[in-house]
mmCIF file of C-alpha atoms in Angstrom:
data_model
loop_
_atom_site.group_PDB
_atom_site.id
_atom_site.type_symbol
_atom_site.label_atom_id
_atom_site.label_comp_id
_atom_site.label_asym_id
_atom_site.label_seq_id
_atom_site.Cartn_x
_atom_site.Cartn_y
_atom_site.Cartn_z
ATOM 1 C CA UNK A 1 -30.902 10.841 -8.324
ATOM 2 C CA UNK A 2 -30.956 13.859 -6.013
ATOM 3 C CA UNK A 3 -32.369 16.955 -7.716
ATOM 4 C CA UNK A 4 -31.895 19.475 -4.915
ATOM 5 C CA UNK A 5 -29.977 20.317 -1.755
ATOM 6 C CA UNK A 6 -31.509 20.861 1.651
ATOM 7 C CA UNK A 7 -31.048 24.191 3.410
ATOM 8 C CA UNK A 8 -28.555 22.561 5.757
ATOM 9 C CA UNK A 9 -26.597 21.166 2.819
ATOM 10 C CA UNK A 10 -26.573 24.572 1.156
ATOM 11 C CA UNK A 11 -25.070 26.036 4.318
ATOM 12 C CA UNK A 12 -22.556 23.217 4.568
ATOM 13 C CA UNK A 13 -21.363 23.508 0.965
ATOM 14 C CA UNK A 14 -21.672 27.281 0.665
ATOM 15 C CA UNK A 15 -17.980 27.799 -0.175
ATOM 16 C CA UNK A 16 -18.459 25.432 -3.110
ATOM 17 C CA UNK A 17 -21.723 26.972 -4.230
ATOM 18 C CA UNK A 18 -20.285 30.458 -4.663
ATOM 19 C CA UNK A 19 -17.629 29.128 -7.051
ATOM 20 C CA UNK A 20 -18.877 29.236 -10.661
ATOM 21 C CA UNK A 21 -16.910 26.060 -11.477
ATOM 22 C CA UNK A 22 -19.005 24.193 -8.881
ATOM 23 C CA UNK A 23 -22.224 26.016 -8.036
ATOM 24 C CA UNK A 24 -25.491 24.188 -7.410
ATOM 25 C CA UNK A 25 -25.094 22.070 -10.528
ATOM 26 C CA UNK A 26 -21.622 20.877 -9.549
ATOM 27 C CA UNK A 27 -22.585 20.194 -5.949
ATOM 28 C CA UNK A 28 -25.459 18.036 -7.161
ATOM 29 C CA UNK A 29 -22.989 16.140 -9.347
ATOM 30 C CA UNK A 30 -20.938 15.483 -6.213
ATOM 31 C CA UNK A 31 -24.015 14.402 -4.278
ATOM 32 C CA UNK A 32 -25.025 11.958 -7.013
ATOM 33 C CA UNK A 33 -21.497 10.604 -7.530
ATOM 34 C CA UNK A 34 -20.417 7.116 -6.453
ATOM 35 C CA UNK A 35 -16.721 6.622 -5.672
ATOM 36 C CA UNK A 36 -15.043 3.416 -4.508
ATOM 37 C CA UNK A 37 -11.909 3.638 -2.357
ATOM 38 C CA UNK A 38 -9.612 0.627 -2.409
ATOM 39 C CA UNK A 39 -7.927 0.784 0.990
ATOM 40 C CA UNK A 40 -8.451 3.029 4.015
ATOM 41 C CA UNK A 41 -4.781 3.313 4.938
ATOM 42 C CA UNK A 42 -2.283 6.098 4.379
ATOM 43 C CA UNK A 43 -3.714 7.275 1.046
ATOM 44 C CA UNK A 44 -7.294 6.176 1.605
ATOM 45 C CA UNK A 45 -7.540 8.120 4.866
ATOM 46 C CA UNK A 46 -7.234 11.675 3.445
ATOM 47 C CA UNK A 47 -9.102 10.716 0.266
ATOM 48 C CA UNK A 48 -12.058 9.376 2.263
ATOM 49 C CA UNK A 49 -12.165 12.316 4.662
ATOM 50 C CA UNK A 50 -12.019 15.021 1.998
ATOM 51 C CA UNK A 51 -14.424 13.340 -0.402
ATOM 52 C CA UNK A 52 -16.839 12.967 2.501
ATOM 53 C CA UNK A 53 -16.391 16.628 3.415
ATOM 54 C CA UNK A 54 -16.862 17.665 -0.228
ATOM 55 C CA UNK A 55 -20.243 15.937 -0.327
ATOM 56 C CA UNK A 56 -19.610 12.938 -2.581
ATOM 57 C CA UNK A 57 -22.900 11.126 -2.061
ATOM 58 C CA UNK A 58 -21.847 7.472 -2.038
ATOM 59 C CA UNK A 59 -18.428 6.312 -0.892
ATOM 60 C CA UNK A 60 -17.498 2.626 -0.939
ATOM 61 C CA UNK A 61 -14.658 1.353 1.248
ATOM 62 C CA UNK A 62 -12.772 -1.866 0.491
ATOM 63 C CA UNK A 63 -10.521 -3.010 3.345
ATOM 64 C CA UNK A 64 -10.338 -6.144 5.504
ATOM 65 C CA UNK A 65 -7.608 -4.978 7.874
ATOM 66 C CA UNK A 66 -7.839 -3.782 11.475
ATOM 67 C CA UNK A 67 -6.335 -0.639 12.988
ATOM 68 C CA UNK A 68 -2.847 -1.156 14.411
ATOM 69 C CA UNK A 69 -0.869 1.314 16.502
ATOM 70 C CA UNK A 70 1.743 1.541 13.716
ATOM 71 C CA UNK A 71 -0.963 2.899 11.381
ATOM 72 C CA UNK A 72 -1.605 6.028 13.417
ATOM 73 C CA UNK A 73 1.546 7.860 12.312
ATOM 74 C CA UNK A 74 -0.069 8.478 8.901
ATOM 75 C CA UNK A 75 -3.592 6.988 8.663
ATOM 76 C CA UNK A 76 -5.317 10.024 10.132
ATOM 77 C CA UNK A 77 -8.854 8.722 9.651
ATOM 78 C CA UNK A 78 -8.203 6.375 12.595
ATOM 79 C CA UNK A 79 -7.382 7.270 16.198
ATOM 80 C CA UNK A 80 -5.929 5.646 19.288
ATOM 81 C CA UNK A 81 -9.419 4.636 20.415
ATOM 82 C CA UNK A 82 -9.803 2.665 17.165
ATOM 83 C CA UNK A 83 -6.873 0.279 17.695
ATOM 84 C CA UNK A 84 -8.130 -3.243 17.052
ATOM 85 C CA UNK A 85 -11.257 -2.001 15.290
ATOM 86 C CA UNK A 86 -12.060 -2.900 11.689
ATOM 87 C CA UNK A 87 -10.686 -0.167 9.465
ATOM 88 C CA UNK A 88 -13.902 0.160 7.468
ATOM 89 C CA UNK A 89 -15.862 0.712 10.690
ATOM 90 C CA UNK A 90 -13.379 3.233 12.041
ATOM 91 C CA UNK A 91 -13.276 5.075 8.708
ATOM 92 C CA UNK A 92 -17.054 5.169 8.415
ATOM 93 C CA UNK A 93 -17.372 6.639 11.903
ATOM 94 C CA UNK A 94 -14.979 9.485 11.056
ATOM 95 C CA UNK A 95 -16.540 10.129 7.646
ATOM 96 C CA UNK A 96 -20.102 10.263 8.994
ATOM 97 C CA UNK A 97 -18.938 12.592 11.758
ATOM 98 C CA UNK A 98 -17.489 14.900 9.101
ATOM 99 C CA UNK A 99 -20.604 14.707 6.937
ATOM 100 C CA UNK A 100 -23.803 12.873 7.964
ATOM 101 C CA UNK A 101 -25.336 13.488 4.520
ATOM 102 C CA UNK A 102 -23.185 10.905 2.752
ATOM 103 C CA UNK A 103 -23.705 7.160 2.310
ATOM 104 C CA UNK A 104 -20.845 4.829 3.225
ATOM 105 C CA UNK A 105 -20.839 1.271 1.870
ATOM 106 C CA UNK A 106 -18.350 -1.118 3.493
ATOM 107 C CA UNK A 107 -16.731 -4.131 1.860
ATOM 108 C CA UNK A 108 -14.755 -5.914 4.550
ATOM 109 C CA UNK A 109 -13.240 -8.410 2.131
ATOM 110 C CA UNK A 110 -9.999 -8.783 0.202
ATOM 111 C CA UNK A 111 -10.473 -7.637 -3.383
ATOM 112 C CA UNK A 112 -10.050 -10.656 -5.667
ATOM 113 C CA UNK A 113 -10.641 -11.682 -9.255
ATOM 114 C CA UNK A 114 -13.808 -13.394 -8.055
ATOM 115 C CA UNK A 115 -15.455 -10.287 -6.554
ATOM 116 C CA UNK A 116 -13.791 -7.242 -8.148
ATOM 117 C CA UNK A 117 -16.160 -6.772 -11.097
ATOM 118 C CA UNK A 118 -19.220 -7.209 -8.884
ATOM 119 C CA UNK A 119 -17.977 -4.624 -6.374
ATOM 120 C CA UNK A 120 -16.675 -2.053 -8.879
ATOM 121 C CA UNK A 121 -19.591 -2.120 -11.331
ATOM 122 C CA UNK A 122 -21.821 0.142 -9.217
ATOM 123 C CA UNK A 123 -19.311 3.014 -9.024
ATOM 124 C CA UNK A 124 -18.409 5.931 -11.294
ATOM 125 C CA UNK A 125 -14.754 6.304 -10.214
ATOM 126 C CA UNK A 126 -12.254 4.157 -8.343
ATOM 127 C CA UNK A 127 -9.492 5.599 -6.138
ATOM 128 C CA UNK A 128 -6.688 3.067 -5.776
ATOM 129 C CA UNK A 129 -4.638 3.538 -2.617
ATOM 130 C CA UNK A 130 -3.282 0.002 -2.345
ATOM 131 C CA UNK A 131 0.315 -0.897 -1.538
ATOM 132 C CA UNK A 132 0.943 -4.096 -3.499
ATOM 133 C CA UNK A 133 1.312 -4.997 -7.158
ATOM 134 C CA UNK A 134 -1.235 -7.843 -7.400
ATOM 135 C CA UNK A 135 -4.070 -5.586 -6.219
ATOM 136 C CA UNK A 136 -2.938 -2.662 -8.383
ATOM 137 C CA UNK A 137 -3.026 -4.834 -11.508
ATOM 138 C CA UNK A 138 -6.379 -6.274 -10.431
ATOM 139 C CA UNK A 139 -7.918 -2.832 -9.868
ATOM 140 C CA UNK A 140 -6.568 -1.612 -13.191
ATOM 141 C CA UNK A 141 -7.868 -4.574 -15.170
ATOM 142 C CA UNK A 142 -11.311 -4.408 -13.562
ATOM 143 C CA UNK A 143 -11.499 -0.680 -14.367
ATOM 144 C CA UNK A 144 -10.464 -1.373 -17.982
ATOM 145 C CA UNK A 145 -13.135 -4.048 -18.398
ATOM 146 C CA UNK A 146 -15.836 -1.879 -16.803
ATOM 147 C CA UNK A 147 -14.753 1.419 -18.373
ATOM 148 C CA UNK A 148 -14.320 3.165 -15.003
ATOM 149 C CA UNK A 149 -11.631 5.837 -14.398
ATOM 150 C CA UNK A 150 -8.953 4.749 -11.941
ATOM 151 C CA UNK A 151 -7.429 7.568 -9.881
ATOM 152 C CA UNK A 152 -4.145 6.027 -8.809
ATOM 153 C CA UNK A 153 -1.493 7.009 -6.281
ATOM 154 C CA UNK A 154 1.392 5.368 -4.450
ATOM 155 C CA UNK A 155 3.889 6.408 -1.774
ATOM 156 C CA UNK A 156 7.249 5.263 -0.413
ATOM 157 C CA UNK A 157 9.553 6.903 2.106
ATOM 158 C CA UNK A 158 9.686 10.573 0.948
ATOM 159 C CA UNK A 159 8.268 10.151 -2.552
ATOM 160 C CA UNK A 160 4.833 9.785 -4.093
ATOM 161 C CA UNK A 161 3.158 9.632 -7.470
ATOM 162 C CA UNK A 162 -0.347 10.068 -8.842
ATOM 163 C CA UNK A 163 -2.156 9.845 -12.158
ATOM 164 C CA UNK A 164 -5.501 9.015 -13.754
ATOM 165 C CA UNK A 165 -5.810 5.712 -15.592
ATOM 166 C CA UNK A 166 -8.544 4.184 -17.735
ATOM 167 C CA UNK A 167 -10.289 7.445 -18.636
ATOM 168 C CA UNK A 168 -11.721 7.489 -22.156
ATOM 169 C CA UNK A 169 -8.895 6.472 -24.493
ATOM 170 C CA UNK A 170 -6.098 7.299 -22.042
ATOM 171 C CA UNK A 171 -3.417 4.902 -20.772
ATOM 172 C CA UNK A 172 -3.922 2.305 -18.061
ATOM 173 C CA UNK A 173 -1.611 0.963 -15.367
ATOM 174 C CA UNK A 174 -0.248 -1.660 -17.757
ATOM 175 C CA UNK A 175 0.910 1.104 -20.101
ATOM 176 C CA UNK A 176 3.140 2.330 -17.256
ATOM 177 C CA UNK A 177 4.046 -1.114 -15.915
ATOM 178 C CA UNK A 178 3.570 -3.795 -18.599
ATOM 179 C CA UNK A 179 5.029 -6.394 -16.231
ATOM 180 C CA UNK A 180 5.303 -6.483 -12.442
ATOM 181 C CA UNK A 181 8.772 -6.145 -10.924
ATOM 182 C CA UNK A 182 10.459 -9.322 -9.635
ATOM 183 C CA UNK A 183 9.084 -10.340 -6.224
ATOM 184 C CA UNK A 184 10.971 -8.655 -3.395
ATOM 185 C CA UNK A 185 12.684 -6.067 -5.599
ATOM 186 C CA UNK A 186 10.462 -3.182 -4.453
ATOM 187 C CA UNK A 187 10.200 -3.013 -0.637
ATOM 188 C CA UNK A 188 6.862 -2.235 0.961
ATOM 189 C CA UNK A 189 6.250 0.716 3.270
ATOM 190 C CA UNK A 190 6.405 -1.758 6.172
ATOM 191 C CA UNK A 191 9.962 -2.608 5.113
ATOM 192 C CA UNK A 192 11.201 0.758 3.860
ATOM 193 C CA UNK A 193 9.081 3.206 5.836
ATOM 194 C CA UNK A 194 7.091 6.256 4.819
ATOM 195 C CA UNK A 195 7.054 9.849 6.047
ATOM 196 C CA UNK A 196 3.764 10.219 7.931
ATOM 197 C CA UNK A 197 2.862 13.479 6.182
ATOM 198 C CA UNK A 198 3.518 12.145 2.669
ATOM 199 C CA UNK A 199 0.204 10.292 2.144
ATOM 200 C CA UNK A 200 -1.632 13.445 3.185
ATOM 201 C CA UNK A 201 -0.056 15.423 0.351
ATOM 202 C CA UNK A 202 -0.396 12.691 -2.281
ATOM 203 C CA UNK A 203 -3.811 11.536 -1.081
ATOM 204 C CA UNK A 204 -5.212 15.050 -1.386
ATOM 205 C CA UNK A 205 -3.930 15.247 -4.945
ATOM 206 C CA UNK A 206 -5.742 11.972 -5.544
ATOM 207 C CA UNK A 207 -8.932 13.376 -3.994
ATOM 208 C CA UNK A 208 -8.606 16.522 -6.106
ATOM 209 C CA UNK A 209 -8.466 14.431 -9.276
ATOM 210 C CA UNK A 210 -11.611 12.578 -8.214
ATOM 211 C CA UNK A 211 -13.469 15.859 -7.647
ATOM 212 C CA UNK A 212 -12.315 17.234 -11.007
ATOM 213 C CA UNK A 213 -13.554 14.133 -12.809
ATOM 214 C CA UNK A 214 -16.944 14.372 -11.119
ATOM 215 C CA UNK A 215 -17.296 18.063 -11.929
ATOM 216 C CA UNK A 216 -15.851 17.764 -15.423
ATOM 217 C CA UNK A 217 -13.575 20.713 -14.675
ATOM 218 C CA UNK A 218 -9.875 21.316 -15.253
ATOM 219 C CA UNK A 219 -7.264 19.050 -16.785
ATOM 220 C CA UNK A 220 -7.075 15.600 -15.193
ATOM 221 C CA UNK A 221 -3.757 13.834 -14.738
ATOM 222 C CA UNK A 222 -4.633 11.578 -17.649
ATOM 223 C CA UNK A 223 -1.498 10.577 -19.539
ATOM 224 C CA UNK A 224 0.625 12.416 -16.968
ATOM 225 C CA UNK A 225 2.383 10.872 -13.972
ATOM 226 C CA UNK A 226 2.910 13.450 -11.251
ATOM 227 C CA UNK A 227 5.985 12.749 -9.111
ATOM 228 C CA UNK A 228 6.466 14.372 -5.713
ATOM 229 C CA UNK A 229 9.751 14.522 -3.783
ATOM 230 C CA UNK A 230 9.086 15.732 -0.248
ATOM 231 C CA UNK A 231 12.758 16.148 0.687
ATOM 232 C CA UNK A 232 13.452 18.415 -2.281
ATOM 233 C CA UNK A 233 9.892 19.818 -2.156
ATOM 234 C CA UNK A 234 9.614 19.402 -5.918
ATOM 235 C CA UNK A 235 6.923 18.235 -8.273
ATOM 236 C CA UNK A 236 7.716 16.960 -11.729
ATOM 237 C CA UNK A 237 5.740 15.273 -14.450
ATOM 238 C CA UNK A 238 6.278 12.381 -16.830
ATOM 239 C CA UNK A 239 4.220 11.549 -19.884
ATOM 240 C CA UNK A 240 2.519 8.155 -19.983
ATOM 241 C CA UNK A 241 1.769 6.953 -23.477
ATOM 242 C CA UNK A 242 -0.945 4.472 -24.256
ATOM 243 C CA UNK A 243 0.152 1.090 -25.566
ATOM 244 C CA UNK A 244 0.337 1.701 -29.340
ATOM 245 C CA UNK A 245 -1.085 -1.778 -29.966
ATOM 246 C CA UNK A 246 -4.349 -0.763 -28.296
ATOM 247 C CA UNK A 247 -6.434 0.968 -30.982
ATOM 248 C CA UNK A 248 -9.428 2.609 -29.350
ATOM 249 C CA UNK A 249 -9.794 -0.228 -26.823
ATOM 250 C CA UNK A 250 -7.331 -2.015 -24.562
ATOM 251 C CA UNK A 251 -6.161 -5.218 -26.231
ATOM 252 C CA UNK A 252 -4.015 -6.354 -23.293
ATOM 253 C CA UNK A 253 -6.745 -6.845 -20.676
ATOM 254 C CA UNK A 254 -9.308 -9.428 -21.739
ATOM 255 C CA UNK A 255 -10.309 -10.944 -18.396
ATOM 256 C CA UNK A 256 -9.329 -11.004 -14.758
ATOM 257 C CA UNK A 257 -6.536 -13.456 -13.977
ATOM 258 C CA UNK A 258 -4.667 -14.875 -10.992
ATOM 259 C CA UNK A 259 -2.765 -11.730 -9.965
ATOM 260 C CA UNK A 260 -0.770 -13.387 -7.192
ATOM 261 C CA UNK A 261 0.628 -15.784 -9.770
ATOM 262 C CA UNK A 262 1.103 -13.001 -12.333
ATOM 263 C CA UNK A 263 3.188 -11.023 -9.845
ATOM 264 C CA UNK A 264 5.069 -14.064 -8.616
ATOM 265 C CA UNK A 265 3.612 -13.822 -5.116
ATOM 266 C CA UNK A 266 2.898 -17.202 -3.487
ATOM 267 C CA UNK A 267 -0.624 -17.824 -2.269
ATOM 268 C CA UNK A 268 -1.032 -18.128 1.486
ATOM 269 C CA UNK A 269 -4.254 -19.490 2.882
ATOM 270 C CA UNK A 270 -5.395 -17.283 5.729
ATOM 271 C CA UNK A 271 -5.995 -20.224 8.068
ATOM 272 C CA UNK A 272 -2.676 -21.981 7.414
ATOM 273 C CA UNK A 273 0.748 -21.033 8.782
ATOM 274 C CA UNK A 274 3.446 -20.223 6.288
ATOM 275 C CA UNK A 275 5.390 -23.284 5.203
ATOM 276 C CA UNK A 276 8.683 -23.733 7.040
ATOM 277 C CA UNK A 277 11.777 -24.588 5.031
ATOM 278 C CA UNK A 278 14.438 -26.961 6.311
ATOM 279 C CA UNK A 279 16.779 -23.969 6.244
ATOM 280 C CA UNK A 280 14.507 -21.913 8.510
ATOM 281 C CA UNK A 281 14.815 -21.663 12.261
ATOM 282 C CA UNK A 282 12.150 -20.376 14.658
ATOM 283 C CA UNK A 283 12.945 -17.526 17.061
ATOM 284 C CA UNK A 284 12.352 -19.874 20.014
ATOM 285 C CA UNK A 285 15.036 -22.218 18.668
ATOM 286 C CA UNK A 286 17.468 -19.323 18.313
ATOM 287 C CA UNK A 287 16.787 -18.424 21.951
ATOM 288 C CA UNK A 288 17.552 -22.027 22.942
ATOM 289 C CA UNK A 289 20.869 -21.844 21.062
ATOM 290 C CA UNK A 290 21.774 -18.642 22.890
ATOM 291 C CA UNK A 291 20.787 -20.002 26.308
ATOM 292 C CA UNK A 292 22.702 -23.243 25.757
ATOM 293 C CA UNK A 293 25.878 -21.386 24.806
ATOM 294 C CA UNK A 294 25.925 -22.998 21.361
ATOM 295 C CA UNK A 295 28.695 -21.983 18.998
ATOM 296 C CA UNK A 296 26.878 -20.082 16.241
ATOM 297 C CA UNK A 297 26.854 -16.641 14.640
ATOM 298 C CA UNK A 298 23.701 -14.503 14.655
ATOM 299 C CA UNK A 299 23.750 -11.849 11.921
ATOM 300 C CA UNK A 300 21.316 -8.917 11.700
ATOM 301 C CA UNK A 301 21.036 -7.680 8.097
ATOM 302 C CA UNK A 302 18.849 -4.656 8.837
ATOM 303 C CA UNK A 303 19.992 -1.060 8.449
ATOM 304 C CA UNK A 304 21.843 0.779 11.250
ATOM 305 C CA UNK A 305 18.886 3.061 11.980
ATOM 306 C CA UNK A 306 16.692 -0.031 12.477
ATOM 307 C CA UNK A 307 19.310 -1.568 14.750
ATOM 308 C CA UNK A 308 19.050 1.545 16.948
ATOM 309 C CA UNK A 309 15.321 0.919 17.416
ATOM 310 C CA UNK A 310 15.733 -2.597 18.769
ATOM 311 C CA UNK A 311 18.201 -5.472 18.593
ATOM 312 C CA UNK A 312 19.047 -8.922 19.834
ATOM 313 C CA UNK A 313 22.150 -8.486 21.986
ATOM 314 C CA UNK A 314 23.917 -11.497 20.489
ATOM 315 C CA UNK A 315 23.492 -10.292 16.892
ATOM 316 C CA UNK A 316 26.208 -8.763 14.687
ATOM 317 C CA UNK A 317 25.011 -5.955 12.438
ATOM 318 C CA UNK A 318 25.875 -6.534 8.773
ATOM 319 C CA UNK A 319 23.366 -4.651 6.549
ATOM 320 C CA UNK A 320 22.250 -6.575 3.493
ATOM 321 C CA UNK A 321 23.692 -3.979 1.112
ATOM 322 C CA UNK A 322 27.134 -4.286 2.745
ATOM 323 C CA UNK A 323 27.121 -8.061 2.987
ATOM 324 C CA UNK A 324 28.756 -8.912 -0.386
ATOM 325 C CA UNK A 325 31.913 -6.997 0.523
ATOM 326 C CA UNK A 326 31.985 -8.278 4.121
ATOM 327 C CA UNK A 327 31.754 -12.002 3.461
ATOM 328 C CA UNK A 328 35.369 -12.482 4.506
ATOM 329 C CA UNK A 329 34.339 -11.523 8.043
ATOM 330 C CA UNK A 330 32.367 -14.770 8.289
ATOM 331 C CA UNK A 331 33.650 -18.343 8.542
ATOM 332 C CA UNK A 332 32.232 -20.450 5.691
ATOM 333 C CA UNK A 333 32.034 -23.474 7.979
ATOM 334 C CA UNK A 334 30.376 -21.687 10.898
ATOM 335 C CA UNK A 335 26.764 -22.241 11.920
ATOM 336 C CA UNK A 336 25.168 -18.939 10.838
ATOM 337 C CA UNK A 337 21.663 -17.640 11.539
ATOM 338 C CA UNK A 338 20.475 -14.529 9.665
ATOM 339 C CA UNK A 339 17.643 -12.254 10.713
ATOM 340 C CA UNK A 340 16.034 -8.963 9.675
ATOM 341 C CA UNK A 341 12.741 -7.259 10.507
ATOM 342 C CA UNK A 342 10.302 -9.806 9.078
ATOM 343 C CA UNK A 343 12.407 -12.429 7.311
ATOM 344 C CA UNK A 344 12.515 -11.241 3.698
ATOM 345 C CA UNK A 345 15.904 -9.560 3.621
ATOM 346 C CA UNK A 346 17.522 -12.265 5.709
ATOM 347 C CA UNK A 347 16.232 -14.898 3.258
ATOM 348 C CA UNK A 348 18.069 -13.033 0.484
ATOM 349 C CA UNK A 349 21.157 -12.884 2.693
ATOM 350 C CA UNK A 350 20.996 -16.659 3.178
ATOM 351 C CA UNK A 351 20.805 -17.169 -0.586
ATOM 352 C CA UNK A 352 23.834 -14.910 -1.039
ATOM 353 C CA UNK A 353 25.890 -16.826 1.523
ATOM 354 C CA UNK A 354 24.962 -20.220 0.114
ATOM 355 C CA UNK A 355 25.892 -19.071 -3.389
ATOM 356 C CA UNK A 356 29.246 -17.980 -1.950
ATOM 357 C CA UNK A 357 30.021 -21.402 -0.504
ATOM 358 C CA UNK A 358 28.706 -21.125 3.048
ATOM 359 C CA UNK A 359 27.464 -24.535 4.157
ATOM 360 C CA UNK A 360 25.393 -23.969 7.307
ATOM 361 C CA UNK A 361 23.100 -20.961 6.937
ATOM 362 C CA UNK A 362 19.603 -20.592 8.376
ATOM 363 C CA UNK A 363 16.988 -17.841 8.314
ATOM 364 C CA UNK A 364 15.138 -16.849 11.503
ATOM 365 C CA UNK A 365 11.477 -16.905 10.505
ATOM 366 C CA UNK A 366 9.496 -13.738 11.090
ATOM 367 C CA UNK A 367 12.568 -11.672 11.940
ATOM 368 C CA UNK A 368 12.895 -9.539 15.026
ATOM 369 C CA UNK A 369 9.137 -8.872 15.039
ATOM 370 C CA UNK A 370 8.570 -12.590 15.632
ATOM 371 C CA UNK A 371 11.309 -12.510 18.280
ATOM 372 C CA UNK A 372 9.445 -9.715 20.079
ATOM 373 C CA UNK A 373 6.172 -11.626 19.863
ATOM 374 C CA UNK A 374 7.373 -15.129 20.740
ATOM 375 C CA UNK A 375 10.555 -14.698 22.776
ATOM 376 C CA UNK A 376 11.058 -11.271 24.326
ATOM 377 C CA UNK A 377 7.980 -8.986 24.610
ATOM 378 C CA UNK A 378 10.169 -6.154 25.939
ATOM 379 C CA UNK A 379 11.608 -5.700 22.448
ATOM 380 C CA UNK A 380 9.618 -2.898 20.729
ATOM 381 C CA UNK A 381 7.889 -3.566 17.427
ATOM 382 C CA UNK A 382 8.155 -1.071 14.589
#
């Protein structure tokens, strides 16, 4: 445990040291603190940069993704030069450039029930910046079992939320969400988008809560869910009550489970392609139908603003939300192929048509992104 600061560190943290709420004692708390960041994406980027700048001594990074050009609109810890680089390596480089006095520990692995407790056990606080329900439940349950505070945040389009779970006798994620939503009900940021600035605002609130917990200052967002609406520029707060059945200790979380199964998300082995249904059709096959002049209908169920980004010339735009009231525009006996961005929405559209009596409906696997990759590279990806 560090007992002092070097002269260079004193100069670096001088604006902290002259604040009575921080001072030398508080800065040493920061230097001796160990914080684990789950994800180095939109939320993890500002959290990692500001905790590094603040002098948090040990920062762990969990991420097994690589930097993609689509990340750069919001994941400010990475730059154009980092495209294709491992995110943990890119993040470490930026963090050490901001502050060479910190230690960065990289975990380039997916967080699973098999490794979560081993990874989390060496840290004082966890900052969860993940974007999927299985990992959020996993992080929560591991924090409950280990007794580690979980500083949580999430973002979508123009809205964000943040709170502190698992601190002392406060509520946990399962108090807010006892059960995961049905698969596919809540779109991801890749499907619904996110304002690039939004994770900066919400991530810095998350980082602030981490600093407050380390210092033992202020009122943490424990039992309070902060909601932020960027379009209205409003903050509001909701109370989160602990599960009344948990007396002093969580009685819901007893062990780590299969979170993919719990959330209804099918397992996909990394080395195996996704299974193809008999009602699926590959983009290359759709191209063959077009080139051969086959009599079929290609329907794009994306939103109009997505259609403006890129489109397949043959496709008719019928957004998924409008489809139920536009079914009479389609022939129930026609050969119909549906597509969207990645295949999820068009799969729902196929189910809707089949339930309505359509007999020949297929889903183009991978959506227009797969079309751009496998058929027409001039089509932009988004």
